[in-house]
PDB file of C-alpha atoms in Angstrom:
ATOM      1  CA  UNK A   1      -0.007  39.353   0.767  1.00  0.00           C
ATOM      2  CA  UNK A   2      -0.585  37.435  -2.497  1.00  0.00           C
ATOM      3  CA  UNK A   3      -3.363  34.873  -2.285  1.00  0.00           C
ATOM      4  CA  UNK A   4      -3.553  31.930  -4.644  1.00  0.00           C
ATOM      5  CA  UNK A   5      -5.756  28.938  -4.865  1.00  0.00           C
ATOM      6  CA  UNK A   6      -5.385  25.524  -6.731  1.00  0.00           C
ATOM      7  CA  UNK A   7      -7.780  22.805  -7.478  1.00  0.00           C
ATOM      8  CA  UNK A   8      -7.455  19.130  -8.377  1.00  0.00           C
ATOM      9  CA  UNK A   9      -9.945  16.234  -8.586  1.00  0.00           C
ATOM     10  CA  UNK A  10     -11.070  13.177 -10.441  1.00  0.00           C
ATOM     11  CA  UNK A  11     -13.645  10.475 -10.833  1.00  0.00           C
ATOM     12  CA  UNK A  12     -13.122   6.652 -10.892  1.00  0.00           C
ATOM     13  CA  UNK A  13     -14.894   3.360 -10.666  1.00  0.00           C
ATOM     14  CA  UNK A  14     -13.496   0.436  -8.501  1.00  0.00           C
ATOM     15  CA  UNK A  15     -14.832  -2.850  -9.991  1.00  0.00           C
ATOM     16  CA  UNK A  16     -14.674  -6.266  -8.242  1.00  0.00           C
ATOM     17  CA  UNK A  17     -15.536  -9.687  -9.629  1.00  0.00           C
ATOM     18  CA  UNK A  18     -15.821 -12.775  -7.318  1.00  0.00           C
ATOM     19  CA  UNK A  19     -16.442 -16.330  -8.340  1.00  0.00           C
ATOM     20  CA  UNK A  20     -17.169 -19.042  -5.685  1.00  0.00           C
ATOM     21  CA  UNK A  21     -17.626 -22.814  -5.661  1.00  0.00           C
ATOM     22  CA  UNK A  22     -19.200 -24.812  -2.841  1.00  0.00           C
ATOM     23  CA  UNK A  23     -16.864 -27.819  -2.699  1.00  0.00           C
ATOM     24  CA  UNK A  24     -18.731 -29.245   0.348  1.00  0.00           C
ATOM     25  CA  UNK A  25     -21.344 -28.123   2.891  1.00  0.00           C
ATOM     26  CA  UNK A  26     -18.466 -26.742   5.068  1.00  0.00           C
ATOM     27  CA  UNK A  27     -15.890 -25.744   2.330  1.00  0.00           C
ATOM     28  CA  UNK A  28     -16.049 -22.867  -0.067  1.00  0.00           C
ATOM     29  CA  UNK A  29     -13.527 -22.083  -2.767  1.00  0.00           C
ATOM     30  CA  UNK A  30     -13.287 -18.593  -4.296  1.00  0.00           C
ATOM     31  CA  UNK A  31     -11.384 -16.507  -6.720  1.00  0.00           C
ATOM     32  CA  UNK A  32     -11.531 -12.739  -7.262  1.00  0.00           C
ATOM     33  CA  UNK A  33     -10.261  -9.847  -9.333  1.00  0.00           C
ATOM     34  CA  UNK A  34     -10.620  -6.233  -8.271  1.00  0.00           C
ATOM     35  CA  UNK A  35      -9.195  -2.760  -9.044  1.00  0.00           C
ATOM     36  CA  UNK A  36      -8.819  -0.262  -6.299  1.00  0.00           C
ATOM     37  CA  UNK A  37      -7.812   3.406  -6.708  1.00  0.00           C
ATOM     38  CA  UNK A  38      -6.537   6.055  -4.187  1.00  0.00           C
ATOM     39  CA  UNK A  39      -7.234   9.624  -5.252  1.00  0.00           C
ATOM     40  CA  UNK A  40      -4.379  11.948  -6.067  1.00  0.00           C
ATOM     41  CA  UNK A  41      -4.002  15.481  -4.663  1.00  0.00           C
ATOM     42  CA  UNK A  42      -1.640  17.820  -2.879  1.00  0.00           C
ATOM     43  CA  UNK A  43       0.941  16.824  -0.221  1.00  0.00           C
ATOM     44  CA  UNK A  44      -0.732  18.883   2.543  1.00  0.00           C
ATOM     45  CA  UNK A  45       2.030  17.919   5.053  1.00  0.00           C
ATOM     46  CA  UNK A  46       4.541  19.552   2.762  1.00  0.00           C
ATOM     47  CA  UNK A  47       2.822  22.894   2.699  1.00  0.00           C
ATOM     48  CA  UNK A  48       4.252  23.814   6.121  1.00  0.00           C
ATOM     49  CA  UNK A  49       7.799  23.251   4.832  1.00  0.00           C
ATOM     50  CA  UNK A  50       7.609  24.437   1.299  1.00  0.00           C
ATOM     51  CA  UNK A  51       4.317  26.369   0.890  1.00  0.00           C
ATOM     52  CA  UNK A  52       1.599  25.458  -1.665  1.00  0.00           C
ATOM     53  CA  UNK A  53       3.816  26.733  -4.565  1.00  0.00           C
ATOM     54  CA  UNK A  54       7.494  26.302  -3.568  1.00  0.00           C
ATOM     55  CA  UNK A  55       9.019  28.094  -6.611  1.00  0.00           C
ATOM     56  CA  UNK A  56       6.242  30.657  -6.957  1.00  0.00           C
ATOM     57  CA  UNK A  57       5.669  29.890 -10.671  1.00  0.00           C
ATOM     58  CA  UNK A  58       1.921  29.589 -10.283  1.00  0.00           C
ATOM     59  CA  UNK A  59       1.996  25.755 -10.562  1.00  0.00           C
ATOM     60  CA  UNK A  60       2.084  23.544  -7.432  1.00  0.00           C
ATOM     61  CA  UNK A  61       3.650  20.569  -9.332  1.00  0.00           C
ATOM     62  CA  UNK A  62       6.281  20.192  -6.586  1.00  0.00           C
ATOM     63  CA  UNK A  63       3.637  18.877  -4.047  1.00  0.00           C
ATOM     64  CA  UNK A  64       1.102  17.366  -6.548  1.00  0.00           C
ATOM     65  CA  UNK A  65       0.752  13.631  -6.913  1.00  0.00           C
ATOM     66  CA  UNK A  66      -1.398  11.369  -9.139  1.00  0.00           C
ATOM     67  CA  UNK A  67      -3.903   8.744  -8.155  1.00  0.00           C
ATOM     68  CA  UNK A  68      -2.776   5.240  -7.192  1.00  0.00           C
ATOM     69  CA  UNK A  69      -4.152   2.131  -8.920  1.00  0.00           C
ATOM     70  CA  UNK A  70      -3.922  -1.378  -7.496  1.00  0.00           C
ATOM     71  CA  UNK A  71      -5.116  -4.502  -9.398  1.00  0.00           C
ATOM     72  CA  UNK A  72      -5.624  -7.520  -7.190  1.00  0.00           C
ATOM     73  CA  UNK A  73      -5.949 -11.312  -7.975  1.00  0.00           C
ATOM     74  CA  UNK A  74      -6.837 -13.735  -5.227  1.00  0.00           C
ATOM     75  CA  UNK A  75      -7.540 -17.415  -4.780  1.00  0.00           C
ATOM     76  CA  UNK A  76      -8.610 -18.888  -1.463  1.00  0.00           C
ATOM     77  CA  UNK A  77     -10.887 -21.078   0.575  1.00  0.00           C
ATOM     78  CA  UNK A  78     -13.159 -20.651   3.610  1.00  0.00           C
ATOM     79  CA  UNK A  79     -14.130 -23.671   5.848  1.00  0.00           C
ATOM     80  CA  UNK A  80     -15.829 -24.636   8.984  1.00  0.00           C
ATOM     81  CA  UNK A  81     -14.699 -28.054  10.300  1.00  0.00           C
ATOM     82  CA  UNK A  82     -14.637 -30.211  13.467  1.00  0.00           C
ATOM     83  CA  UNK A  83     -18.468 -30.106  13.847  1.00  0.00           C
ATOM     84  CA  UNK A  84     -18.420 -26.255  13.595  1.00  0.00           C
ATOM     85  CA  UNK A  85     -15.827 -25.682  16.311  1.00  0.00           C
ATOM     86  CA  UNK A  86     -12.902 -24.643  13.926  1.00  0.00           C
ATOM     87  CA  UNK A  87     -13.080 -21.959  11.264  1.00  0.00           C
ATOM     88  CA  UNK A  88     -10.079 -22.073   8.839  1.00  0.00           C
ATOM     89  CA  UNK A  89      -9.555 -19.659   5.978  1.00  0.00           C
ATOM     90  CA  UNK A  90      -6.686 -19.225   3.564  1.00  0.00           C
ATOM     91  CA  UNK A  91      -5.762 -17.290   0.469  1.00  0.00           C
ATOM     92  CA  UNK A  92      -2.876 -16.414  -1.959  1.00  0.00           C
ATOM     93  CA  UNK A  93      -2.909 -13.135  -3.832  1.00  0.00           C
ATOM     94  CA  UNK A  94      -1.044 -10.846  -6.168  1.00  0.00           C
ATOM     95  CA  UNK A  95      -1.201  -7.016  -6.109  1.00  0.00           C
ATOM     96  CA  UNK A  96      -0.031  -4.979  -9.040  1.00  0.00           C
ATOM     97  CA  UNK A  97       0.558  -1.263  -8.335  1.00  0.00           C
ATOM     98  CA  UNK A  98       0.666   1.624 -10.731  1.00  0.00           C
ATOM     99  CA  UNK A  99       1.644   5.100  -9.499  1.00  0.00           C
ATOM    100  CA  UNK A 100       1.916   3.895  -5.874  1.00  0.00           C
ATOM    101  CA  UNK A 101       1.874   6.914  -3.519  1.00  0.00           C
ATOM    102  CA  UNK A 102       5.036   7.099  -1.381  1.00  0.00           C
ATOM    103  CA  UNK A 103       6.198   9.595   1.076  1.00  0.00           C
ATOM    104  CA  UNK A 104       9.756  10.788   0.257  1.00  0.00           C
ATOM    105  CA  UNK A 105      12.243  13.350   1.610  1.00  0.00           C
ATOM    106  CA  UNK A 106      13.142  16.215  -0.643  1.00  0.00           C
ATOM    107  CA  UNK A 107      15.000  19.544  -0.420  1.00  0.00           C
ATOM    108  CA  UNK A 108      13.227  22.313  -2.377  1.00  0.00           C
ATOM    109  CA  UNK A 109      15.218  25.564  -2.320  1.00  0.00           C
ATOM    110  CA  UNK A 110      16.979  25.377   0.957  1.00  0.00           C
ATOM    111  CA  UNK A 111      14.148  23.652   2.840  1.00  0.00           C
ATOM    112  CA  UNK A 112      13.998  19.945   3.773  1.00  0.00           C
ATOM    113  CA  UNK A 113      10.617  18.207   3.897  1.00  0.00           C
ATOM    114  CA  UNK A 114       8.368  15.214   3.066  1.00  0.00           C
ATOM    115  CA  UNK A 115       6.215  15.084  -0.090  1.00  0.00           C
ATOM    116  CA  UNK A 116       4.090  12.357  -1.672  1.00  0.00           C
ATOM    117  CA  UNK A 117       5.511  11.071  -4.961  1.00  0.00           C
ATOM    118  CA  UNK A 118       4.337   8.383  -7.359  1.00  0.00           C
ATOM    119  CA  UNK A 119       6.269   5.111  -7.803  1.00  0.00           C
ATOM    120  CA  UNK A 120       5.609   4.033 -11.382  1.00  0.00           C
ATOM    121  CA  UNK A 121       5.337   0.384 -10.595  1.00  0.00           C
ATOM    122  CA  UNK A 122       5.232  -2.159  -7.695  1.00  0.00           C
ATOM    123  CA  UNK A 123       3.960  -5.664  -6.855  1.00  0.00           C
ATOM    124  CA  UNK A 124       3.147  -7.851  -3.958  1.00  0.00           C
ATOM    125  CA  UNK A 125       2.912 -11.693  -3.820  1.00  0.00           C
ATOM    126  CA  UNK A 126       1.302 -12.891  -0.620  1.00  0.00           C
ATOM    127  CA  UNK A 127      -0.405 -15.693   1.317  1.00  0.00           C
ATOM    128  CA  UNK A 128      -2.380 -15.637   4.502  1.00  0.00           C
ATOM    129  CA  UNK A 129      -3.992 -18.173   6.800  1.00  0.00           C
ATOM    130  CA  UNK A 130      -6.362 -17.530   9.775  1.00  0.00           C
ATOM    131  CA  UNK A 131      -8.265 -19.716  12.129  1.00  0.00           C
ATOM    132  CA  UNK A 132     -10.648 -19.518  15.086  1.00  0.00           C
ATOM    133  CA  UNK A 133     -11.121 -22.510  17.467  1.00  0.00           C
ATOM    134  CA  UNK A 134     -13.842 -22.749  20.021  1.00  0.00           C
ATOM    135  CA  UNK A 135     -12.139 -24.550  22.927  1.00  0.00           C
ATOM    136  CA  UNK A 136     -15.502 -24.560  24.849  1.00  0.00           C
ATOM    137  CA  UNK A 137     -18.646 -22.543  25.165  1.00  0.00           C
ATOM    138  CA  UNK A 138     -16.742 -19.624  26.693  1.00  0.00           C
ATOM    139  CA  UNK A 139     -13.182 -19.629  25.337  1.00  0.00           C
ATOM    140  CA  UNK A 140     -12.066 -19.095  21.731  1.00  0.00           C
ATOM    141  CA  UNK A 141      -8.584 -19.272  20.346  1.00  0.00           C
ATOM    142  CA  UNK A 142      -7.891 -17.400  17.115  1.00  0.00           C
ATOM    143  CA  UNK A 143      -4.863 -16.254  15.129  1.00  0.00           C
ATOM    144  CA  UNK A 144      -3.347 -15.900  11.677  1.00  0.00           C
ATOM    145  CA  UNK A 145      -0.110 -15.756   9.746  1.00  0.00           C
ATOM    146  CA  UNK A 146       0.778 -13.801   6.548  1.00  0.00           C
ATOM    147  CA  UNK A 147       3.683 -13.903   4.125  1.00  0.00           C
ATOM    148  CA  UNK A 148       4.516 -10.966   1.849  1.00  0.00           C
ATOM    149  CA  UNK A 149       6.960 -10.545  -0.940  1.00  0.00           C
ATOM    150  CA  UNK A 150       6.810  -6.946  -1.966  1.00  0.00           C
ATOM    151  CA  UNK A 151       9.059  -4.726  -4.265  1.00  0.00           C
ATOM    152  CA  UNK A 152       9.069  -1.739  -6.442  1.00  0.00           C
ATOM    153  CA  UNK A 153       9.355  -2.672 -10.069  1.00  0.00           C
ATOM    154  CA  UNK A 154       9.947   0.898 -11.321  1.00  0.00           C
ATOM    155  CA  UNK A 155      10.699   3.750  -8.920  1.00  0.00           C
ATOM    156  CA  UNK A 156      13.040   6.585  -9.661  1.00  0.00           C
ATOM    157  CA  UNK A 157      12.944   9.998  -8.182  1.00  0.00           C
ATOM    158  CA  UNK A 158      15.160  13.074  -7.820  1.00  0.00           C
ATOM    159  CA  UNK A 159      16.152  14.030  -4.342  1.00  0.00           C
ATOM    160  CA  UNK A 160      19.225  15.382  -2.322  1.00  0.00           C
ATOM    161  CA  UNK A 161      17.736  14.391   1.053  1.00  0.00           C
ATOM    162  CA  UNK A 162      20.179  12.373   3.192  1.00  0.00           C
ATOM    163  CA  UNK A 163      17.448   9.982   4.162  1.00  0.00           C
ATOM    164  CA  UNK A 164      16.480   9.014   0.627  1.00  0.00           C
ATOM    165  CA  UNK A 165      20.158   8.619  -0.286  1.00  0.00           C
ATOM    166  CA  UNK A 166      20.839   6.296   2.680  1.00  0.00           C
ATOM    167  CA  UNK A 167      17.741   4.135   1.981  1.00  0.00           C
ATOM    168  CA  UNK A 168      18.466   3.758  -1.794  1.00  0.00           C
ATOM    169  CA  UNK A 169      22.333   3.628  -1.490  1.00  0.00           C
ATOM    170  CA  UNK A 170      22.720   4.965  -4.952  1.00  0.00           C
ATOM    171  CA  UNK A 171      22.884   8.397  -6.727  1.00  0.00           C
ATOM    172  CA  UNK A 172      23.131   9.408 -10.416  1.00  0.00           C
ATOM    173  CA  UNK A 173      24.184  13.048 -10.319  1.00  0.00           C
ATOM    174  CA  UNK A 174      22.150  15.330 -12.445  1.00  0.00           C
ATOM    175  CA  UNK A 175      21.326  19.104 -12.911  1.00  0.00           C
ATOM    176  CA  UNK A 176      17.799  20.287 -12.338  1.00  0.00           C
ATOM    177  CA  UNK A 177      16.902  23.858 -12.704  1.00  0.00           C
ATOM    178  CA  UNK A 178      20.637  24.808 -12.406  1.00  0.00           C
ATOM    179  CA  UNK A 179      21.117  22.853  -9.194  1.00  0.00           C
ATOM    180  CA  UNK A 180      22.942  19.547  -8.682  1.00  0.00           C
ATOM    181  CA  UNK A 181      20.604  16.701  -7.616  1.00  0.00           C
ATOM    182  CA  UNK A 182      20.541  12.919  -7.403  1.00  0.00           C
ATOM    183  CA  UNK A 183      18.435  10.542  -9.502  1.00  0.00           C
ATOM    184  CA  UNK A 184      17.685   7.832  -6.979  1.00  0.00           C
ATOM    185  CA  UNK A 185      16.611   4.351  -8.124  1.00  0.00           C
ATOM    186  CA  UNK A 186      14.585   2.423  -5.548  1.00  0.00           C
ATOM    187  CA  UNK A 187      13.629  -0.183  -8.124  1.00  0.00           C
ATOM    188  CA  UNK A 188      13.798  -3.700  -6.424  1.00  0.00           C
ATOM    189  CA  UNK A 189      13.389  -2.281  -2.863  1.00  0.00           C
ATOM    190  CA  UNK A 190      10.658  -3.729  -0.625  1.00  0.00           C
ATOM    191  CA  UNK A 191       7.663  -1.594   0.319  1.00  0.00           C
ATOM    192  CA  UNK A 192       7.564   0.409   3.528  1.00  0.00           C
ATOM    193  CA  UNK A 193       5.783  -1.153   6.430  1.00  0.00           C
ATOM    194  CA  UNK A 194       5.349  -4.442   4.534  1.00  0.00           C
ATOM    195  CA  UNK A 195       6.990  -7.113   6.762  1.00  0.00           C
ATOM    196  CA  UNK A 196       7.797 -10.445   5.077  1.00  0.00           C
ATOM    197  CA  UNK A 197       6.368 -12.410   7.911  1.00  0.00           C
ATOM    198  CA  UNK A 198       3.602 -11.452  10.408  1.00  0.00           C
ATOM    199  CA  UNK A 199       1.442 -13.381  12.927  1.00  0.00           C
ATOM    200  CA  UNK A 200      -1.110 -12.749  15.585  1.00  0.00           C
ATOM    201  CA  UNK A 201      -2.805 -14.858  18.228  1.00  0.00           C
ATOM    202  CA  UNK A 202      -5.782 -14.018  20.407  1.00  0.00           C
ATOM    203  CA  UNK A 203      -7.602 -15.738  23.353  1.00  0.00           C
ATOM    204  CA  UNK A 204     -11.081 -14.620  24.081  1.00  0.00           C
ATOM    205  CA  UNK A 205     -13.153 -15.467  27.246  1.00  0.00           C
ATOM    206  CA  UNK A 206     -16.873 -14.542  27.236  1.00  0.00           C
ATOM    207  CA  UNK A 207     -19.344 -15.109  30.023  1.00  0.00           C
ATOM    208  CA  UNK A 208     -22.448 -13.527  31.481  1.00  0.00           C
ATOM    209  CA  UNK A 209     -22.247 -11.139  34.474  1.00  0.00           C
TER     210      UNK A 209
END
């Protein structure tokens, strides 16, 4: 049995800057900028399908992915009104992604599996509003709504997986390492698990036993 080991790593700083202005005793305006990073690494779920080094060339580039960077700008307000019985908060925001980590379906050799790949660019425009209303000393009604407009601004990958082809609905045939493959363009597609509209509502009752 041949045993190999591979290592990857990195260091980063995630800065955040927030400015706030007290418009009134019960209303606060704020704006913020931040940069978040998600470390890169190996697609560990793909190892079961492909092994750590699928083509046995001593380089696990097939299951290696880079770190994800997200820059966020936000403007919003926080308020407590109606003599303190109603809390109302709202914000609008913009998220700019670089190398967003996405799970995609690929065939390597004759094996089908999922690996993490980096989408070069993506963005999200969004707005959210949440509230909590004390109906009395024991009952609180709370809830919120959110609107998201997400899309990939630059995302091309090579794949012959049926799932990827059906989602993208396009294929530019190319030859990679002597085998035919598809260059799939998912630019303009919305993000996975990013609904355009979402809402929640909660009713809480608290009393002493």
